[in-house]
Short mmCIF file of C-alpha atoms in Angstrom, two decimals:
data_model
loop_
_atom_site.label_atom_id
_atom_site.label_comp_id
_atom_site.label_asym_id
_atom_site.label_seq_id
_atom_site.Cartn_x
_atom_site.Cartn_y
_atom_site.Cartn_z
CA MET A 1 24.30 42.25 92.81
CA ARG A 2 22.62 39.59 90.58
CA PHE A 3 23.22 35.89 91.10
CA ALA A 4 24.94 35.37 87.65
CA GLY A 5 27.03 38.67 87.86
CA ILE A 6 28.43 37.23 91.36
CA HIS A 7 29.03 33.74 90.01
CA LYS A 8 30.86 35.30 86.80
CA ALA A 9 32.89 37.51 89.11
CA ALA A 10 33.99 34.74 91.50
CA THR A 11 34.81 32.39 88.41
CA PHE A 12 36.89 35.26 86.73
CA SER A 13 38.71 36.30 90.15
CA MET A 14 39.64 32.62 90.66
CA VAL A 15 40.98 32.09 87.18
CA LEU A 16 43.01 35.34 87.64
CA SER A 17 44.40 34.26 90.90
CA SER A 18 45.55 30.98 89.30
CA LEU A 19 47.19 32.96 86.39
CA GLY A 20 49.02 35.10 88.92
CA ALA A 21 50.43 31.99 90.51
CA LEU A 22 52.31 31.36 87.22
CA LEU A 23 52.67 34.95 85.93
CA LEU A 24 54.23 36.33 89.08
CA SER A 25 57.04 33.59 89.19
CA GLY A 26 59.38 35.54 86.77
CA HIS A 27 59.70 32.50 84.42
CA ILE A 28 57.02 33.71 82.01
CA PRO A 29 58.32 36.32 79.33
CA VAL A 30 56.78 39.83 79.79
CA LEU A 31 55.26 39.85 76.31
CA MET A 32 53.38 36.48 77.02
CA SER A 33 52.11 37.80 80.41
CA ILE A 34 50.53 40.96 78.68
CA ILE A 35 48.95 38.76 76.14
CA LEU A 36 47.48 36.70 78.57
CA LEU A 37 46.26 39.55 80.52
CA VAL A 38 44.57 41.16 77.61
CA ALA A 39 43.07 37.79 76.59
CA PHE A 40 41.56 37.29 79.99
CA LEU A 41 40.12 40.93 80.12
CA GLY A 42 38.71 40.21 76.55
CA ALA A 43 36.70 37.47 77.61
CA ILE A 44 34.75 39.25 80.32
CA PRO A 45 32.38 40.93 77.78
CA ILE A 46 31.88 37.76 75.62
CA ARG A 47 28.16 36.75 75.26
CA GLN A 48 26.76 33.19 75.47
CA SER A 49 25.30 33.63 72.09
CA TRP A 50 28.90 34.23 70.48
CA MET A 51 30.09 31.04 72.30
CA ARG A 52 27.30 28.81 70.48
CA SER A 53 28.31 29.90 67.07
CA HIS A 54 29.61 27.12 64.86
CA ARG A 55 32.29 29.38 63.68
CA TRP A 56 33.33 30.31 67.14
CA GLN A 57 33.80 26.66 68.03
CA THR A 58 35.70 25.76 64.77
CA ALA A 59 38.05 28.87 65.24
CA TRP A 60 38.97 27.66 68.75
CA THR A 61 39.35 23.89 67.75
CA ILE A 62 41.80 25.12 65.24
CA ALA A 63 43.77 27.38 67.82
CA THR A 64 43.91 24.31 70.12
CA LEU A 65 45.47 22.05 67.62
CA GLY A 66 47.78 24.81 66.76
CA ALA A 67 48.79 25.42 70.35
CA PHE A 68 49.41 21.80 70.84
CA PHE A 69 51.43 21.52 67.77
CA LEU A 70 53.99 24.50 68.73
CA CYS A 71 53.97 22.96 72.38
CA VAL A 72 55.25 19.43 70.72
CA LEU A 73 57.72 21.48 68.53
CA GLN A 74 59.03 23.15 71.22
CA ILE A 75 59.81 19.88 73.24
CA VAL A 76 61.40 18.36 70.31
CA VAL A 77 63.60 21.35 69.42
CA GLY A 78 64.26 22.94 72.82
CA GLY A 79 63.71 20.04 75.21
CA GLY A 80 61.66 21.99 77.78
CA PHE A 81 58.74 19.56 78.48
CA VAL A 82 57.79 21.43 81.73
CA GLU A 83 57.86 24.78 80.12
CA ALA A 84 55.96 23.76 77.01
CA ALA A 85 53.41 22.16 79.42
CA ILE A 86 52.98 25.24 81.38
CA TYR A 87 52.32 27.20 78.17
CA PHE A 88 49.78 24.78 76.87
CA LEU A 89 47.99 24.81 80.35
CA LEU A 90 47.95 28.74 80.23
CA PHE A 91 46.20 28.52 76.74
CA LEU A 92 43.63 26.07 77.94
CA VAL A 93 42.87 28.59 80.74
CA ILE A 94 42.19 31.15 78.22
CA ASN A 95 40.37 28.54 75.86
CA LYS A 96 37.75 27.63 78.46
CA LEU A 97 37.30 31.23 79.42
CA TYR A 98 35.97 31.89 75.96
CA ASN A 99 33.82 28.68 75.73
CA ARG A 100 32.17 28.42 79.13
CA GLN A 101 28.66 27.21 77.79
CA LYS A 102 27.59 24.19 79.99
CA GLY A 103 28.20 22.97 83.07
CA ARG A 104 30.96 20.85 81.96
CA ASP A 105 32.94 23.77 80.71
CA HIS A 106 32.68 25.40 83.94
CA LEU A 107 34.04 22.06 85.64
CA GLN A 108 36.77 21.90 82.99
CA LEU A 109 37.71 25.64 83.65
CA TYR A 110 37.86 25.12 87.38
CA ALA A 111 40.21 21.90 86.93
CA VAL A 112 42.47 23.83 84.50
CA SER A 113 42.82 26.72 87.06
CA LEU A 114 43.47 24.29 89.72
CA MET A 115 46.33 22.73 87.63
CA SER A 116 47.50 26.31 87.17
CA VAL A 117 47.93 26.79 91.03
CA VAL A 118 49.56 23.39 91.17
CA ALA A 119 52.07 24.32 88.20
CA GLY A 120 52.94 27.62 90.13
CA ALA A 121 54.05 25.77 93.09
CA ALA A 122 56.81 24.25 91.24
CA ILE A 123 58.30 27.55 89.48
CA ASN A 124 56.91 30.32 91.84
CA MET A 125 59.11 30.26 95.30
CA GLY A 126 58.15 33.75 96.33
CA PRO A 127 55.44 35.21 98.59
CA SER A 128 53.21 36.02 95.75
CA TYR A 129 52.37 32.45 95.31
CA LEU A 130 51.12 32.27 98.86
CA PHE A 131 49.07 35.25 98.11
CA CYS A 132 47.47 33.82 95.09
CA PHE A 133 47.05 30.64 96.59
CA VAL A 134 44.99 32.06 99.34
CA LEU A 135 42.72 34.17 96.95
CA HIS A 136 42.37 30.98 94.73
CA THR A 137 40.92 28.99 97.52
CA ILE A 138 38.30 31.61 98.52
CA PHE A 139 37.29 32.38 95.04
CA GLY A 140 37.21 28.68 94.13
CA VAL A 141 34.94 27.90 97.16
CA TRP A 142 32.62 30.69 95.96
CA SER A 143 32.62 29.44 92.31
CA LEU A 144 31.87 25.89 93.20
CA ILE A 145 29.07 26.74 95.64
CA LEU A 146 27.52 29.29 93.23
CA PHE A 147 27.91 26.69 90.18
CA GLN A 148 26.32 23.99 92.16
CA LEU A 149 23.46 26.42 92.94
CA ARG A 150 23.25 27.54 89.18
CA ARG A 151 23.22 23.86 88.07
CA GLU A 152 20.28 23.04 90.73
CA MET A 153 18.32 25.93 89.62
CA GLU A 154 18.62 25.17 86.03
CA GLU A 155 18.03 21.31 86.17
CA ASN A 156 14.73 21.74 88.46
CA TYR A 157 13.29 24.19 85.95
CA LEU A 158 13.93 22.57 83.00
CA LEU A 159 13.23 18.92 83.84
CA ARG A 160 10.13 19.50 85.98
CA HIS A 161 8.57 21.68 83.01
CA ALA A 162 10.02 20.04 79.93
CA ASP A 163 6.87 20.40 78.07
CA ASN A 164 7.43 24.06 78.01
CA THR A 165 11.26 24.47 78.04
CA SER A 166 11.25 27.79 76.24
CA SER A 167 9.14 29.54 78.76
CA GLU A 168 11.01 27.87 81.87
CA ARG A 169 14.12 28.96 80.07
CA VAL A 170 12.89 32.65 80.36
CA ALA A 171 12.11 31.84 84.15
CA VAL A 172 15.54 30.36 84.74
CA ASP A 173 17.00 33.52 83.26
CA ARG A 174 14.99 35.62 85.56
CA VAL A 175 16.08 33.84 88.49
CA LEU A 176 19.58 34.03 87.84
CA ARG A 177 19.45 37.75 87.40
CA SER A 178 17.77 38.03 91.08
CA ARG A 179 19.39 39.92 93.70
CA ARG A 180 17.89 37.98 96.58
CA ILE A 181 19.63 34.65 96.15
CA VAL A 182 22.98 35.55 97.04
CA GLY A 183 24.03 38.40 99.31
CA TRP A 184 27.15 39.73 101.14
CA SER A 185 26.40 37.51 104.31
CA PHE A 186 26.43 34.59 102.09
CA LEU A 187 29.72 35.33 100.65
CA GLY A 188 31.27 36.24 104.21
CA TYR A 189 30.29 33.18 105.71
CA THR A 190 31.49 30.93 102.91
CA GLY A 191 34.90 32.90 102.62
CA LEU A 192 35.32 32.60 106.30
CA GLY A 193 34.83 28.71 105.76
CA ALA A 194 37.19 28.64 103.19
CA PHE A 195 39.74 30.81 105.25
CA SER A 196 39.20 28.04 108.10
CA VAL A 197 40.39 25.29 105.77
CA LEU A 198 43.40 27.09 104.86
CA VAL A 199 44.41 27.61 108.42
CA PHE A 200 43.67 23.91 109.30
CA ALA A 201 45.75 22.89 106.11
CA SER A 202 48.75 25.15 107.23
CA LEU A 203 48.68 23.43 110.78
CA LEU A 204 48.78 20.02 109.01
CA PHE A 205 51.64 21.09 106.91
CA LEU A 206 53.55 22.62 109.76
CA PHE A 207 53.29 19.50 111.95
CA PHE A 208 53.46 16.98 109.14
CA PRO A 209 55.80 18.20 106.57
CA ARG A 210 56.43 16.39 103.28
CA ILE A 211 59.04 14.06 103.38
CA GLY A 212 58.63 12.09 100.16
CA LEU A 213 57.67 8.39 99.32
CA THR A 214 61.26 7.51 99.11
CA ARG A 215 61.40 7.69 103.05
CA TRP A 216 59.92 4.08 102.78
CA GLY A 217 61.73 3.10 99.75
CA TRP A 218 58.95 3.77 97.08
CA GLY A 219 59.26 5.48 93.95
CA ARG A 220 63.06 4.95 93.56
CA GLN A 221 63.08 3.37 90.28
CA GLY A 222 61.04 5.98 88.55
CA ASN A 223 62.58 9.02 90.13
CA PRO A 224 66.42 9.42 89.52
CA PRO A 225 68.30 11.89 91.58
CA MET A 226 67.54 15.52 90.37
CA VAL A 227 70.72 16.85 92.36
CA GLY A 228 73.67 15.47 93.98
CA PHE A 229 77.18 14.50 93.34
CA SER A 230 78.57 12.06 90.72
CA ASP A 231 81.81 10.50 90.22
CA SER A 232 82.92 13.28 87.56
CA VAL A 233 81.76 16.49 86.29
CA GLN A 234 81.55 17.35 82.41
CA LEU A 235 81.80 21.23 82.19
CA GLY A 236 78.73 22.66 80.65
CA LYS A 237 76.49 19.75 81.88
CA HIS A 238 75.31 20.69 85.35
CA GLY A 239 74.45 24.00 84.76
CA ARG A 240 70.77 23.55 85.67
CA LEU A 241 71.54 22.27 89.31
CA ARG A 242 71.80 25.93 90.45
CA ASP A 243 68.31 26.84 89.33
CA ASN A 244 66.84 23.57 90.92
CA PRO A 245 64.63 24.59 93.85
CA ARG A 246 64.34 21.06 95.46
CA VAL A 247 65.68 20.89 98.91
CA VAL A 248 68.72 18.85 99.06
CA MET A 249 69.29 18.99 103.03
CA ARG A 250 68.11 20.58 106.02
CA VAL A 251 70.91 21.78 108.80
CA LYS A 252 70.56 22.58 112.49
CA PHE A 253 73.47 24.18 114.44
CA PHE A 254 73.86 23.54 117.95
CA GLN A 255 75.70 26.95 118.58
CA ASN A 256 74.48 30.39 117.89
CA ILE A 257 76.00 31.00 114.23
CA PRO A 258 75.96 34.47 112.89
CA PRO A 259 73.90 34.83 109.42
CA SER A 260 77.07 36.45 107.84
CA THR A 261 78.96 33.28 108.74
CA ILE A 262 76.52 30.81 107.64
CA LYS A 263 76.35 32.47 104.18
CA SER A 264 80.09 32.02 103.86
CA ILE A 265 80.14 28.25 104.77
CA LEU A 266 81.52 25.91 102.00
CA TRP A 267 80.36 22.33 102.03
CA ARG A 268 82.71 19.26 100.97
CA GLY A 269 80.84 16.99 98.96
CA MET A 270 82.97 15.15 96.15
CA THR A 271 86.63 16.12 95.57
CA PHE A 272 88.14 16.02 92.08
CA ASP A 273 91.91 15.97 91.17
CA ARG A 274 92.11 14.98 87.54
CA TYR A 275 91.27 17.07 84.76
CA LEU A 276 91.02 15.94 80.98
CA GLY A 277 89.05 17.13 77.92
CA GLY A 278 86.71 19.18 79.79
CA ARG A 279 85.82 16.76 82.43
CA TRP A 280 86.81 16.50 86.13
CA SER A 281 87.24 13.08 87.78
CA ARG A 282 88.73 11.38 90.73
CA SER A 283 92.08 9.38 90.49
CA SER A 284 93.35 6.62 92.41
CA ASN A 285 96.64 8.31 93.48
CA LEU A 286 95.28 9.96 96.56
CA PRO A 287 96.12 8.22 99.82
CA TRP A 288 93.12 7.19 102.18
CA PRO A 289 92.75 9.46 105.16
CA GLU A 290 93.54 8.29 108.66
CA SER A 291 90.38 7.98 110.87
CA HIS A 292 89.27 6.01 114.13
CA ARG A 293 86.21 5.29 116.07
CA VAL A 294 85.46 6.73 119.52
CA GLU A 295 82.00 5.31 120.57
CA ASN A 296 79.59 6.02 117.81
CA MET A 297 81.76 8.77 116.46
CA THR A 298 84.02 8.58 113.57
CA VAL A 299 86.99 10.99 113.94
CA LEU A 300 88.80 12.01 110.74
CA MET A 301 92.12 12.20 112.55
CA LYS A 302 95.04 9.94 113.42
CA SER A 303 94.31 7.72 116.06
CA PRO A 304 95.86 8.86 119.27
CA GLU A 305 98.91 7.32 120.72
CA THR A 306 99.14 9.15 124.13
CA ASN A 307 97.05 10.83 126.56
CA HIS A 308 98.17 14.06 125.38
CA ASP A 309 97.17 13.27 121.61
CA ARG A 310 93.86 12.12 123.16
CA SER A 311 93.07 15.42 125.16
CA ARG A 312 94.13 17.40 122.05
CA ILE A 313 91.58 15.37 119.88
CA ASN A 314 89.07 16.12 122.48
CA ARG A 315 89.78 19.91 122.68
CA ALA A 316 89.74 20.25 118.96
CA LEU A 317 86.33 18.67 119.05
CA ARG A 318 85.01 20.81 121.78
CA ASP A 319 86.14 23.91 120.19
CA SER A 320 84.62 22.96 116.66
CA VAL A 321 81.00 23.68 115.36
CA LYS A 322 78.54 20.89 115.80
CA TYR A 323 75.67 20.53 113.37
CA SER A 324 73.09 18.19 112.39
CA VAL A 325 71.93 17.25 108.81
CA MET A 326 68.90 15.79 107.49
CA LEU A 327 69.86 14.72 103.91
CA MET A 328 67.20 14.28 101.26
CA PRO A 329 67.30 11.02 99.17
CA SER A 330 68.12 12.80 95.84
CA VAL A 331 71.63 13.59 96.78
CA GLY A 332 73.55 10.45 96.01
CA GLY A 333 76.66 8.48 97.65
CA VAL A 334 78.14 11.26 99.56
CA LEU A 335 77.30 12.89 102.81
CA PRO A 336 78.23 16.56 102.55
CA MET A 337 80.15 18.14 105.49
CA ILE A 338 81.40 21.62 106.21
CA ASP A 339 84.95 22.28 105.61
CA HIS A 340 87.15 21.53 107.37
CA PRO A 341 85.41 18.17 108.76
CA LEU A 342 86.62 16.74 112.18
CA ALA A 343 84.31 14.00 112.95
CA ILE A 344 80.99 12.51 111.91
CA SER A 345 78.25 10.50 113.70
CA MET A 346 75.30 8.44 112.16
CA ASP A 347 71.78 8.47 113.58
CA GLY A 348 71.20 4.94 114.54
CA LYS A 349 67.37 5.39 114.65
CA PHE A 350 67.04 4.63 110.78
CA PRO A 351 66.80 1.07 110.10
CA GLY A 352 69.35 -0.54 107.89
CA MET A 353 71.88 1.94 108.70
CA LYS A 354 75.57 0.61 108.81
CA ALA A 355 77.78 1.13 111.81
CA GLU A 356 80.90 1.71 109.98
CA ILE A 357 81.49 5.04 108.09
CA VAL A 358 83.78 4.98 105.24
CA VAL A 359 85.79 8.14 104.40
CA ALA A 360 87.27 8.07 101.09
CA PRO A 361 90.37 10.24 99.78
CA GLY A 362 89.68 14.00 99.97
CA LYS A 363 87.79 13.51 103.25
CA ILE A 364 84.75 12.26 101.13
CA VAL A 365 82.27 10.53 103.51
CA ASP A 366 80.38 7.83 101.72
CA ASN A 367 76.57 7.74 102.15
CA PRO A 368 75.65 4.30 103.74
CA ARG A 369 72.12 4.77 102.49
CA PRO A 370 71.77 6.13 98.95
CA GLY A 371 68.43 6.95 97.73
CA LYS A 372 66.95 7.22 101.37
CA ILE A 373 66.84 9.94 104.01
CA VAL A 374 69.86 9.99 106.16
CA LYS A 375 70.40 12.14 109.43
CA TYR A 376 73.91 12.47 110.82
CA GLN A 377 75.87 15.02 112.93
CA GLY A 378 79.08 16.50 112.12
CA TRP A 379 81.86 18.54 113.65
CA SER A 380 83.87 21.12 111.40
CA VAL A 381 86.05 24.04 111.91
CA PHE A 382 84.83 27.48 110.15
CA PRO A 383 87.20 29.36 108.31
CA GLN A 384 86.60 32.31 110.91
CA GLN A 385 87.88 30.00 113.54
CA LEU A 386 90.81 29.31 111.45
CA SER A 387 91.51 32.82 111.09
CA SER A 388 90.88 33.57 114.97
CA ALA A 389 93.11 30.73 116.01
CA ARG A 390 95.92 32.07 113.87
CA LYS A 391 95.53 35.48 115.46
CA LYS A 392 95.50 34.22 118.83
CA LYS A 393 98.64 32.15 118.01
CA ARG A 394 100.51 35.39 116.80
CA LYS A 395 99.25 37.22 119.74
CA THR A 396 100.74 34.79 122.54
CA GLY A 397 104.05 34.80 120.29
CA ASP A 398 104.59 31.21 121.37
CA ASN A 399 106.34 29.43 118.41
CA THR A 400 107.41 26.37 120.44
CA LYS A 401 106.91 22.77 119.22
CA HIS A 402 104.42 22.09 121.96
CA SER A 403 102.26 25.30 121.17
CA LYS A 404 102.31 24.10 117.36
CA ARG A 405 100.99 20.72 118.44
CA GLU A 406 98.00 22.49 120.44
CA THR A 407 96.96 24.66 117.64
CA GLY A 408 97.58 22.36 114.72
CA PHE A 409 94.18 21.24 114.41
CA PHE A 410 93.15 24.80 113.50
CA ASP A 411 95.44 25.37 110.80
CA THR A 412 95.12 24.79 107.15
CA PRO A 413 95.26 21.00 106.80
CA HIS A 414 98.70 19.93 105.84
CA LEU A 415 99.26 18.12 102.52
CA THR A 416 101.71 15.32 101.90
CA ARG A 417 104.02 15.43 99.09
CA GLU A 418 102.08 12.91 97.03
CA GLU A 419 98.85 15.02 97.74
CA LYS A 420 100.69 18.07 96.56
CA ARG A 421 101.67 16.30 93.40
CA THR A 422 98.17 15.07 92.50
CA TYR A 423 96.36 18.05 93.40
CA LEU A 424 98.73 20.48 91.57
CA SER A 425 99.42 18.35 88.40
CA LEU A 426 98.46 19.95 85.04
CA PRO A 427 97.16 17.92 82.17
CA GLY A 428 99.13 17.90 78.91
CA GLY A 429 98.79 19.92 75.95
CA LEU A 430 97.57 23.27 77.82
CA PRO A 431 98.06 26.41 75.38
CA HIS A 432 100.09 29.35 76.56
CA SER A 433 97.06 31.54 76.70
CA PHE A 434 95.70 28.97 79.66
CA PHE A 435 98.61 30.23 81.79
CA SER A 436 98.18 33.87 80.93
CA LEU A 437 94.47 33.67 81.90
CA ALA A 438 95.58 32.09 85.11
CA ASN A 439 98.26 34.68 85.99
CA ARG A 440 95.72 37.29 85.34
CA LEU A 441 93.00 36.13 87.61
CA LYS A 442 95.56 35.05 90.25
CA GLY A 443 97.01 38.74 90.49
CA ASP A 444 99.20 39.32 93.43
#
């Protein structure tokens, strides 16, 4: 295969893999994906002589200005900056494919291709991104090496024989059409080297995962939380959190938990009890929950008064599910815990950690280090444990007062009269259709 043909094939393959990282994400409309693929295929037979045409350059300049104007209009009207930036980046990739005259044009093409792969990492969470990333790395190494060889050949011929540039231009073209410069062994060895770089980078990523600059307190002013909990929720204002791929926390269980059980876990974060005008908020009517310290653990129960109470609490903690949580800096001022929480313990290895844990009404645990990574351990009762405990209680048939005290920790948390009145209160002015809808949804 001719040298120029191999260089062109490697370049187009690299660009196609970078486009695939974005198009296979599912966020690009199908019609736009088809248009981009047709434009990509249309750039293959384009000749260099066409690219040097003045009309060609003028048309592409006008098209670039028009694309930039449409992206700015999309940002102003729709507010989707990331989406508009990705669309403009895709246009730049196609633009450079149709205007690869000089060495700087190829370098710009490599740059926008790399930017497409980086953008794909933000919107493509599937295995297709890994496939496109591996191909882009291999084809990118080939393209850069071949581009460097081509530029060296062109500069050596044209600079050494500047007096007869026209004839040396012909000699350069003859060398670029040669089949003896690059062979399959060259592509194999360089591809193997690119794959080795991928393996080494993967090992670095596995052993040294990304933890963010906010681990050391950097960048907190310019990076407001993307996900997390606030003191109120306005209906219709938090819909984008569901599609946010950012990692919130990493959880490790100390027991073997079935996957079906893990999927049904409910996490207690912020609890709201007041609804008014489409906004949920927290009132000050709820009593503060009782808790006490046991060494480095905060138990979310009343302090034991007798040995029997002490053994009862120890039995409840022993039969509960223990888990460890590493919370990312973006969550905010709350430590999420699995319902129903029984106890919490902070990891004292982190500097500046407060020894005292504050538990607000609704068993909301305040974050002692907002804006930084926090690691803690929790003890909770799963709904499956509540159900099995009730079945065990019914099977034994023991309804004595002592038996009720033994299994009381595994019953649904008891609400006081004040808590019931606060949680079950309704805002004034609700229409009759609201109650009709509630009854229809509730059923029997």
